[in-house]
PDB file of C-alpha atoms in Angstrom:
ATOM      1  CA  UNK W   1     127.676 113.408  -1.025  1.00  0.00           C
ATOM      2  CA  UNK W   2     124.673 111.115  -0.646  1.00  0.00           C
ATOM      3  CA  UNK W   3     121.182 112.379  -0.637  1.00  0.00           C
ATOM      4  CA  UNK W   4     119.360 112.241   2.712  1.00  0.00           C
ATOM      5  CA  UNK W   5     117.936 108.774   3.362  1.00  0.00           C
ATOM      6  CA  UNK W   6     120.189 107.120   0.654  1.00  0.00           C
ATOM      7  CA  UNK W   7     123.371 105.409   1.759  1.00  0.00           C
ATOM      8  CA  UNK W   8     126.330 105.046  -0.526  1.00  0.00           C
ATOM      9  CA  UNK W   9     128.392 101.945  -1.038  1.00  0.00           C
ATOM     10  CA  UNK W  10     132.063 101.534  -0.045  1.00  0.00           C
ATOM     11  CA  UNK W  11     133.351 103.349  -3.128  1.00  0.00           C
ATOM     12  CA  UNK W  12     130.606 105.974  -3.412  1.00  0.00           C
ATOM     13  CA  UNK W  13     128.363 104.024  -5.835  1.00  0.00           C
ATOM     14  CA  UNK W  14     124.651 103.913  -5.351  1.00  0.00           C
ATOM     15  CA  UNK W  15     123.345 100.673  -3.968  1.00  0.00           C
ATOM     16  CA  UNK W  16     121.115  98.472  -6.158  1.00  0.00           C
ATOM     17  CA  UNK W  17     117.395  99.049  -5.674  1.00  0.00           C
ATOM     18  CA  UNK W  18     115.746  96.788  -3.073  1.00  0.00           C
ATOM     19  CA  UNK W  19     113.646  95.134  -5.761  1.00  0.00           C
ATOM     20  CA  UNK W  20     114.205  94.622  -9.469  1.00  0.00           C
ATOM     21  CA  UNK W  21     111.926  96.593 -11.787  1.00  0.00           C
ATOM     22  CA  UNK W  22     108.995  94.566 -13.054  1.00  0.00           C
ATOM     23  CA  UNK W  23     109.103  93.195 -16.588  1.00  0.00           C
ATOM     24  CA  UNK W  24     106.954  95.104 -19.099  1.00  0.00           C
ATOM     25  CA  UNK W  25     103.387  93.805 -19.216  1.00  0.00           C
ATOM     26  CA  UNK W  26     102.572  92.131 -22.468  1.00  0.00           C
ATOM     27  CA  UNK W  27      99.169  92.917 -23.980  1.00  0.00           C
ATOM     28  CA  UNK W  28      96.724  90.087 -23.895  1.00  0.00           C
ATOM     29  CA  UNK W  29      94.983  88.898 -27.070  1.00  0.00           C
ATOM     30  CA  UNK W  30      91.510  90.373 -27.439  1.00  0.00           C
ATOM     31  CA  UNK W  31      90.030  87.020 -28.391  1.00  0.00           C
ATOM     32  CA  UNK W  32      87.989  88.479 -31.179  1.00  0.00           C
ATOM     33  CA  UNK W  33      86.632  85.826 -33.528  1.00  0.00           C
ATOM     34  CA  UNK W  34      85.935  86.511 -37.164  1.00  0.00           C
ATOM     35  CA  UNK W  35      83.445  84.509 -39.134  1.00  0.00           C
ATOM     36  CA  UNK W  36      84.675  83.195 -42.456  1.00  0.00           C
ATOM     37  CA  UNK W  37      83.531  85.245 -45.450  1.00  0.00           C
ATOM     38  CA  UNK W  38      83.694  82.524 -48.071  1.00  0.00           C
ATOM     39  CA  UNK W  39      86.364  84.405 -49.971  1.00  0.00           C
ATOM     40  CA  UNK W  40      89.732  82.581 -49.522  1.00  0.00           C
ATOM     41  CA  UNK W  41      91.806  85.758 -49.998  1.00  0.00           C
ATOM     42  CA  UNK W  42      89.761  87.807 -47.468  1.00  0.00           C
ATOM     43  CA  UNK W  43      89.716  84.964 -44.993  1.00  0.00           C
ATOM     44  CA  UNK W  44      93.501  84.603 -45.306  1.00  0.00           C
ATOM     45  CA  UNK W  45      93.956  88.298 -44.709  1.00  0.00           C
ATOM     46  CA  UNK W  46      91.713  88.294 -41.638  1.00  0.00           C
ATOM     47  CA  UNK W  47      93.509  85.231 -40.244  1.00  0.00           C
ATOM     48  CA  UNK W  48      96.757  87.155 -40.557  1.00  0.00           C
ATOM     49  CA  UNK W  49      95.485  89.680 -37.999  1.00  0.00           C
ATOM     50  CA  UNK W  50      95.872  87.054 -35.310  1.00  0.00           C
ATOM     51  CA  UNK W  51      99.653  87.246 -35.798  1.00  0.00           C
ATOM     52  CA  UNK W  52      99.663  90.682 -34.147  1.00  0.00           C
ATOM     53  CA  UNK W  53      98.744  88.981 -30.837  1.00  0.00           C
ATOM     54  CA  UNK W  54     102.195  87.460 -30.614  1.00  0.00           C
ATOM     55  CA  UNK W  55     104.159  90.530 -31.614  1.00  0.00           C
ATOM     56  CA  UNK W  56     105.259  93.615 -29.685  1.00  0.00           C
ATOM     57  CA  UNK W  57     103.202  96.679 -30.461  1.00  0.00           C
ATOM     58  CA  UNK W  58     105.826  98.306 -32.669  1.00  0.00           C
ATOM     59  CA  UNK W  59     105.596  95.307 -35.011  1.00  0.00           C
ATOM     60  CA  UNK W  60     101.786  95.466 -35.465  1.00  0.00           C
ATOM     61  CA  UNK W  61     102.071  97.994 -38.291  1.00  0.00           C
ATOM     62  CA  UNK W  62     103.756  95.361 -40.494  1.00  0.00           C
ATOM     63  CA  UNK W  63     100.829  92.993 -39.921  1.00  0.00           C
ATOM     64  CA  UNK W  64      98.235  95.742 -40.518  1.00  0.00           C
ATOM     65  CA  UNK W  65      99.918  96.842 -43.729  1.00  0.00           C
ATOM     66  CA  UNK W  66     100.059  93.170 -44.981  1.00  0.00           C
ATOM     67  CA  UNK W  67      96.390  92.684 -44.179  1.00  0.00           C
ATOM     68  CA  UNK W  68      95.486  95.966 -45.828  1.00  0.00           C
ATOM     69  CA  UNK W  69      97.427  94.982 -48.959  1.00  0.00           C
ATOM     70  CA  UNK W  70      95.712  91.563 -49.040  1.00  0.00           C
ATOM     71  CA  UNK W  71      92.216  93.066 -48.653  1.00  0.00           C
ATOM     72  CA  UNK W  72      92.907  95.693 -51.255  1.00  0.00           C
ATOM     73  CA  UNK W  73      94.143  93.030 -53.682  1.00  0.00           C
ATOM     74  CA  UNK W  74      91.055  90.858 -52.987  1.00  0.00           C
ATOM     75  CA  UNK W  75      88.810  93.856 -53.671  1.00  0.00           C
ATOM     76  CA  UNK W  76      90.661  94.654 -56.905  1.00  0.00           C
ATOM     77  CA  UNK W  77      90.253  90.990 -57.974  1.00  0.00           C
ATOM     78  CA  UNK W  78      86.502  91.248 -57.456  1.00  0.00           C
ATOM     79  CA  UNK W  79      86.360  94.366 -59.606  1.00  0.00           C
ATOM     80  CA  UNK W  80      88.351  92.618 -62.382  1.00  0.00           C
ATOM     81  CA  UNK W  81      85.978  89.653 -62.394  1.00  0.00           C
ATOM     82  CA  UNK W  82      82.998  92.013 -63.022  1.00  0.00           C
ATOM     83  CA  UNK W  83      84.413  93.457 -66.235  1.00  0.00           C
TER      84      UNK W  83
END
């Protein structure tokens, strides 16, 4: 039995919605610019952050972890050079 205000098709199936659901809205890049630091390793890691702009949200963690690893390695290299 159909709900009030909803008509059923010839074989009892529900009709398709009058309009298709909208596609998910993709986030827009923030457009944040980062000034070069002069350290090639740090600059490469910061440039990698821009890759997140083209990825779905669930893939951002991979980029963030990669950037974190690069920054941690760059910091460790600075500590090694002081010794």
